[in-house]
mmCIF file of C-alpha atoms in Angstrom:
data_model
loop_
_atom_site.group_PDB
_atom_site.id
_atom_site.type_symbol
_atom_site.label_atom_id
_atom_site.label_comp_id
_atom_site.label_asym_id
_atom_site.label_seq_id
_atom_site.Cartn_x
_atom_site.Cartn_y
_atom_site.Cartn_z
ATOM 1 C CA MET A 1 95.269 91.139 100.273
ATOM 2 C CA LYS A 2 97.067 94.236 101.255
ATOM 3 C CA ILE A 3 95.327 97.436 100.792
ATOM 4 C CA GLU A 4 97.439 100.580 100.501
ATOM 5 C CA GLY A 5 96.420 103.377 102.478
ATOM 6 C CA SER A 6 94.354 101.785 104.933
ATOM 7 C CA ASP A 7 96.111 103.678 107.692
ATOM 8 C CA ILE A 8 94.605 106.875 106.374
ATOM 9 C CA THR A 9 92.165 109.235 108.298
ATOM 10 C CA GLY A 10 88.774 108.728 106.871
ATOM 11 C CA ALA A 11 88.003 105.569 105.201
ATOM 12 C CA GLY A 12 86.110 107.199 102.374
ATOM 13 C CA GLU A 13 89.408 108.659 101.161
ATOM 14 C CA ILE A 14 90.339 105.135 99.861
ATOM 15 C CA ALA A 15 87.728 104.986 97.333
ATOM 16 C CA LYS A 16 88.194 108.402 96.050
ATOM 17 C CA ALA A 17 91.889 107.418 95.249
ATOM 18 C CA ILE A 18 90.716 104.381 93.099
ATOM 19 C CA PRO A 19 88.879 104.399 89.807
ATOM 20 C CA ASP A 20 85.318 103.272 89.993
ATOM 21 C CA LYS A 21 85.996 100.020 88.152
ATOM 22 C CA ALA A 22 88.980 99.113 90.284
ATOM 23 C CA TRP A 23 87.381 100.130 93.469
ATOM 24 C CA ASN A 24 84.123 97.850 92.693
ATOM 25 C CA LYS A 25 86.652 94.932 91.967
ATOM 26 C CA LEU A 26 88.365 95.782 95.404
ATOM 27 C CA VAL A 27 85.093 95.751 97.207
ATOM 28 C CA SER A 28 83.828 92.539 95.603
ATOM 29 C CA THR A 29 87.188 90.779 96.303
ATOM 30 C CA SER A 30 87.035 92.003 99.912
ATOM 31 C CA CYS A 31 83.364 90.558 100.259
ATOM 32 C CA GLU A 32 84.423 87.274 98.716
ATOM 33 C CA THR A 33 87.568 86.872 100.945
ATOM 34 C CA PHE A 34 85.375 87.483 104.052
ATOM 35 C CA GLU A 35 83.049 85.018 103.285
ATOM 36 C CA LYS A 36 85.573 82.503 102.439
ATOM 37 C CA ILE A 37 87.233 83.105 105.817
ATOM 38 C CA ILE A 38 84.082 82.802 107.786
ATOM 39 C CA ALA A 39 82.675 79.997 105.678
ATOM 40 C CA PRO A 40 84.068 77.201 108.253
ATOM 41 C CA ILE A 41 82.328 79.128 111.114
ATOM 42 C CA THR A 42 79.184 79.275 109.389
ATOM 43 C CA ALA A 43 79.390 75.416 108.507
ATOM 44 C CA THR A 44 79.677 74.351 112.195
ATOM 45 C CA THR A 45 77.618 77.054 114.077
ATOM 46 C CA SER A 46 75.296 78.321 111.405
ATOM 47 C CA GLY A 47 73.400 80.933 113.736
ATOM 48 C CA ILE A 48 76.809 82.585 114.849
ATOM 49 C CA GLY A 49 77.843 82.467 111.170
ATOM 50 C CA ARG A 50 74.942 84.207 109.917
ATOM 51 C CA LEU A 51 75.237 86.903 112.612
ATOM 52 C CA ILE A 52 78.756 87.669 111.817
ATOM 53 C CA LYS A 53 78.137 87.856 107.942
ATOM 54 C CA ALA A 54 74.934 90.039 108.713
ATOM 55 C CA LYS A 55 77.296 92.343 110.674
ATOM 56 C CA PHE A 56 79.803 92.548 107.839
ATOM 57 C CA ASP A 57 76.969 93.007 105.199
ATOM 58 C CA GLN A 58 76.015 96.168 107.036
ATOM 59 C CA LEU A 59 78.996 97.997 106.459
ATOM 60 C CA LEU A 60 79.759 100.715 104.192
ATOM 61 C CA ASP A 61 81.914 99.722 101.018
ATOM 62 C CA GLU A 62 84.967 101.393 102.528
ATOM 63 C CA GLU A 63 84.514 99.707 105.939
ATOM 64 C CA LYS A 64 84.145 96.068 104.155
ATOM 65 C CA VAL A 65 87.518 96.739 102.521
ATOM 66 C CA LEU A 66 89.212 97.535 105.826
ATOM 67 C CA ALA A 67 87.681 94.783 107.773
ATOM 68 C CA ALA A 68 88.393 92.030 105.084
ATOM 69 C CA GLU A 69 92.197 93.041 105.096
ATOM 70 C CA VAL A 70 92.374 92.389 108.953
ATOM 71 C CA PHE A 71 90.584 89.068 108.564
ATOM 72 C CA LYS A 72 92.869 88.113 105.820
ATOM 73 C CA VAL A 73 95.956 88.918 107.607
ATOM 74 C CA ALA A 74 94.565 87.023 110.517
ATOM 75 C CA GLU A 75 93.736 83.967 108.573
ATOM 76 C CA ASP A 76 97.288 83.778 107.201
ATOM 77 C CA LYS A 77 98.744 84.109 110.707
ATOM 78 C CA ALA A 78 96.476 81.428 112.126
ATOM 79 C CA LYS A 79 97.315 79.097 109.122
ATOM 80 C CA ALA A 80 101.181 79.777 110.031
ATOM 81 C CA SER A 81 100.694 79.058 113.696
ATOM 82 C CA LYS A 82 101.392 75.478 115.039
ATOM 83 C CA LYS A 83 98.479 75.945 117.420
ATOM 84 C CA MET A 84 95.506 73.501 117.181
ATOM 85 C CA LYS A 85 92.857 74.837 114.952
ATOM 86 C CA LYS A 86 89.551 75.747 117.029
ATOM 87 C CA LYS A 87 86.338 74.573 115.197
ATOM 88 C CA ASP A 88 84.116 77.468 116.987
ATOM 89 C CA VAL A 89 84.781 81.043 117.928
ATOM 90 C CA ASN A 90 83.500 83.373 120.370
ATOM 91 C CA PRO A 91 81.157 85.762 118.251
ATOM 92 C CA HIS A 92 81.780 88.685 120.705
ATOM 93 C CA VAL A 93 85.409 88.735 119.756
ATOM 94 C CA LEU A 94 84.756 88.514 116.227
ATOM 95 C CA ILE A 95 82.023 91.076 115.988
ATOM 96 C CA THR A 96 84.456 93.389 118.157
ATOM 97 C CA VAL A 97 87.080 92.852 115.490
ATOM 98 C CA ILE A 98 84.943 93.709 112.730
ATOM 99 C CA ASN A 99 83.707 96.833 114.350
ATOM 100 C CA GLN A 100 87.292 98.091 115.280
ATOM 101 C CA SER A 101 88.858 97.111 112.029
ATOM 102 C CA THR A 102 86.662 99.525 110.016
ATOM 103 C CA ILE A 103 88.300 102.300 112.000
ATOM 104 C CA PRO A 104 91.220 103.773 110.026
ATOM 105 C CA THR A 105 93.598 103.770 112.905
ATOM 106 C CA ASP A 106 97.336 103.506 112.732
ATOM 107 C CA ASN A 107 98.963 100.429 111.285
ATOM 108 C CA ASN A 108 100.323 99.117 114.520
ATOM 109 C CA ILE A 109 97.046 98.884 116.353
ATOM 110 C CA ARG A 110 95.557 97.256 113.131
ATOM 111 C CA GLU A 111 98.322 94.587 113.607
ATOM 112 C CA LEU A 112 97.232 93.962 117.050
ATOM 113 C CA TRP A 113 93.536 93.308 115.894
ATOM 114 C CA SER A 114 94.723 90.762 113.186
ATOM 115 C CA ASN A 115 96.912 89.148 116.057
ATOM 116 C CA LEU A 116 93.933 88.982 118.351
ATOM 117 C CA LEU A 117 91.699 87.416 115.803
ATOM 118 C CA ALA A 118 94.288 85.053 114.537
ATOM 119 C CA ASN A 119 94.589 83.692 118.184
ATOM 120 C CA GLU A 120 90.869 83.326 118.454
ATOM 121 C CA ILE A 121 90.400 81.334 114.979
ATOM 122 C CA SER A 122 93.435 79.200 115.713
ATOM 123 C CA GLU A 123 93.576 78.092 119.538
ATOM 124 C CA GLY A 124 90.717 80.043 120.846
ATOM 125 C CA GLY A 125 90.155 80.973 124.217
ATOM 126 C CA VAL A 126 90.665 84.782 123.953
ATOM 127 C CA HIS A 127 88.713 86.364 126.569
ATOM 128 C CA PRO A 128 86.219 88.955 125.467
ATOM 129 C CA GLU A 129 87.597 91.661 127.802
ATOM 130 C CA ILE A 130 90.775 91.359 125.944
ATOM 131 C CA ALA A 131 89.070 92.725 122.996
ATOM 132 C CA ASN A 132 87.442 95.479 125.195
ATOM 133 C CA ILE A 133 90.922 96.521 126.407
ATOM 134 C CA LEU A 134 92.340 96.771 123.056
ATOM 135 C CA THR A 135 89.686 99.166 121.861
ATOM 136 C CA ARG A 136 90.726 101.531 124.848
ATOM 137 C CA ILE A 137 94.463 101.878 124.082
ATOM 138 C CA ASN A 138 96.581 103.590 121.325
ATOM 139 C CA SER A 139 99.917 103.088 120.049
ATOM 140 C CA ASP A 140 101.771 105.388 122.788
ATOM 141 C CA ASP A 141 99.915 103.442 125.537
ATOM 142 C CA ALA A 142 101.165 100.166 124.119
ATOM 143 C CA ILE A 143 104.498 101.304 123.730
ATOM 144 C CA ARG A 144 104.627 102.437 127.449
ATOM 145 C CA LEU A 145 103.198 99.000 128.218
ATOM 146 C CA ILE A 146 106.230 97.463 126.337
ATOM 147 C CA GLU A 147 108.567 99.839 128.383
ATOM 148 C CA ILE A 148 107.228 98.711 131.728
ATOM 149 C CA THR A 149 107.391 94.947 130.885
ATOM 150 C CA ASP A 150 111.004 95.158 129.362
ATOM 151 C CA ASN A 151 112.064 96.791 132.522
ATOM 152 C CA THR A 152 111.347 93.867 134.800
ATOM 153 C CA SER A 153 113.983 92.424 137.135
ATOM 154 C CA LEU A 154 116.334 89.741 135.897
ATOM 155 C CA GLU A 155 114.920 87.500 138.615
ATOM 156 C CA GLU A 156 111.282 88.051 137.072
ATOM 157 C CA ARG A 157 112.648 87.459 133.524
ATOM 158 C CA LEU A 158 113.939 84.087 134.649
ATOM 159 C CA GLU A 159 110.591 82.993 135.937
ATOM 160 C CA GLN A 160 108.866 83.774 132.600
ATOM 161 C CA SER A 161 108.362 80.916 130.096
ATOM 162 C CA SER A 162 109.902 80.662 126.825
ATOM 163 C CA ASP A 163 106.306 80.922 125.148
ATOM 164 C CA TRP A 164 105.613 84.113 127.092
ATOM 165 C CA ARG A 165 109.186 85.486 125.896
ATOM 166 C CA ILE A 166 108.289 84.739 122.308
ATOM 167 C CA SER A 167 104.890 86.338 122.687
ATOM 168 C CA PHE A 168 106.240 89.535 124.186
ATOM 169 C CA GLU A 169 108.978 89.825 121.469
ATOM 170 C CA SER A 170 106.254 89.593 118.701
ATOM 171 C CA PHE A 171 104.378 92.303 120.662
ATOM 172 C CA LYS A 172 107.489 94.577 120.584
ATOM 173 C CA GLN A 173 107.989 93.905 116.858
ATOM 174 C CA ALA A 174 104.434 95.247 115.955
ATOM 175 C CA PHE A 175 105.627 98.504 117.053
ATOM 176 C CA GLY A 176 109.253 98.351 115.875
ATOM 177 C CA TYR A 177 110.386 98.685 119.439
ATOM 178 C CA VAL A 178 113.917 98.690 120.627
ATOM 179 C CA ALA A 179 114.998 98.409 124.114
ATOM 180 C CA ARG A 180 116.409 101.647 125.410
ATOM 181 C CA GLY A 181 120.057 101.626 126.817
ATOM 182 C CA GLU A 182 118.789 103.122 130.215
ATOM 183 C CA VAL A 183 115.412 102.709 131.944
ATOM 184 C CA TYR A 184 112.912 105.167 131.067
ATOM 185 C CA VAL A 185 111.234 106.440 134.358
ATOM 186 C CA PRO A 186 108.983 109.381 134.067
ATOM 187 C CA ILE A 187 108.915 111.953 137.025
ATOM 188 C CA GLU A 188 105.152 111.855 137.344
ATOM 189 C CA ASP A 189 102.713 109.171 136.473
ATOM 190 C CA THR A 190 101.928 109.655 132.731
ATOM 191 C CA PHE A 191 98.340 109.453 131.288
ATOM 192 C CA SER A 192 99.174 106.331 129.589
ATOM 193 C CA GLU A 193 100.230 104.735 132.766
ATOM 194 C CA LYS A 194 97.181 105.789 134.741
ATOM 195 C CA LEU A 195 94.984 104.282 131.878
ATOM 196 C CA LEU A 196 96.850 101.135 131.850
ATOM 197 C CA GLU A 197 96.568 100.825 135.485
ATOM 198 C CA SER A 198 92.745 101.535 135.336
ATOM 199 C CA LEU A 199 92.582 98.669 132.859
ATOM 200 C CA ASN A 200 94.347 96.396 135.292
ATOM 201 C CA LEU A 201 97.156 95.893 132.925
ATOM 202 C CA ILE A 202 99.783 97.270 135.296
ATOM 203 C CA LYS A 203 100.201 98.075 138.851
ATOM 204 C CA LYS A 204 102.893 100.149 140.982
ATOM 205 C CA ARG A 205 105.030 98.262 143.365
ATOM 206 C CA GLY A 206 107.562 100.887 143.908
ATOM 207 C CA VAL A 207 107.838 100.901 139.973
ATOM 208 C CA TRP A 208 105.229 99.884 137.752
ATOM 209 C CA ILE A 209 104.972 96.223 136.930
ATOM 210 C CA LEU A 210 102.705 93.989 134.565
ATOM 211 C CA THR A 211 99.657 92.194 136.074
ATOM 212 C CA PRO A 212 98.463 88.693 135.328
ATOM 213 C CA ILE A 213 95.761 90.445 133.182
ATOM 214 C CA GLY A 214 98.558 92.490 131.411
ATOM 215 C CA LYS A 215 100.594 89.508 130.672
ATOM 216 C CA GLU A 216 97.422 87.641 129.027
ATOM 217 C CA PHE A 217 96.622 90.702 127.171
ATOM 218 C CA ILE A 218 100.102 90.865 125.686
ATOM 219 C CA LYS A 219 99.767 86.968 124.743
ATOM 220 C CA SER A 220 96.461 87.377 123.260
ATOM 221 C CA VAL A 221 97.507 90.411 121.051
ATOM 222 C CA SER A 222 100.774 88.835 119.712
ATOM 223 C CA ASN A 223 101.371 86.965 116.426
ATOM 224 C CA PRO A 224 100.486 83.225 117.109
ATOM 225 C CA SER A 225 102.618 82.087 114.075
ATOM 226 C CA GLU A 226 105.652 83.380 115.848
ATOM 227 C CA SER A 227 105.305 81.207 119.007
#
């Protein structure tokens, strides 16, 4: 289910652009899609499943459309993943995804939310703090994180596992990022760099480098179907 215009400012604009009959059908389809996706969760953990469904039911129709789109994209990625499917999920992660996916932000960040959810409903084990961190950054911050990671030394690159390199390439693809011919080094620390540092994603050792938390963050918000 791909909903055109989900990246616009103001979710209500989606409804205005669609005739009433078509809009009602879209909302109904979104609700059915969401309920079908969480059905396995409800079957194994009824309390958590009901909590998640109740959270979705409280949303405005426009928000339901946006949230259902992210859940559908995540489900498709999880199905395409070779990782072992998990029977239960972390409710904090799912509820955070619901809350954040209703915000009409740019498509790159929405892509990361669908990746994070896909990782949780497939292999599982996404730390709730990863979801919290994702709520704090925008595309500019993510691109700076990519630049810093892309500029690691050859020795560090050789130490990285093949799974990690695949995850990182997937992370870059979400932003259509292509490495620069020369290393970009700002004269002064940028806002994005200080924010990423405050989130413990990067640290300074002469130059900015990725931390273990930063590495886990990138892994958790990368498309699992590509690793």
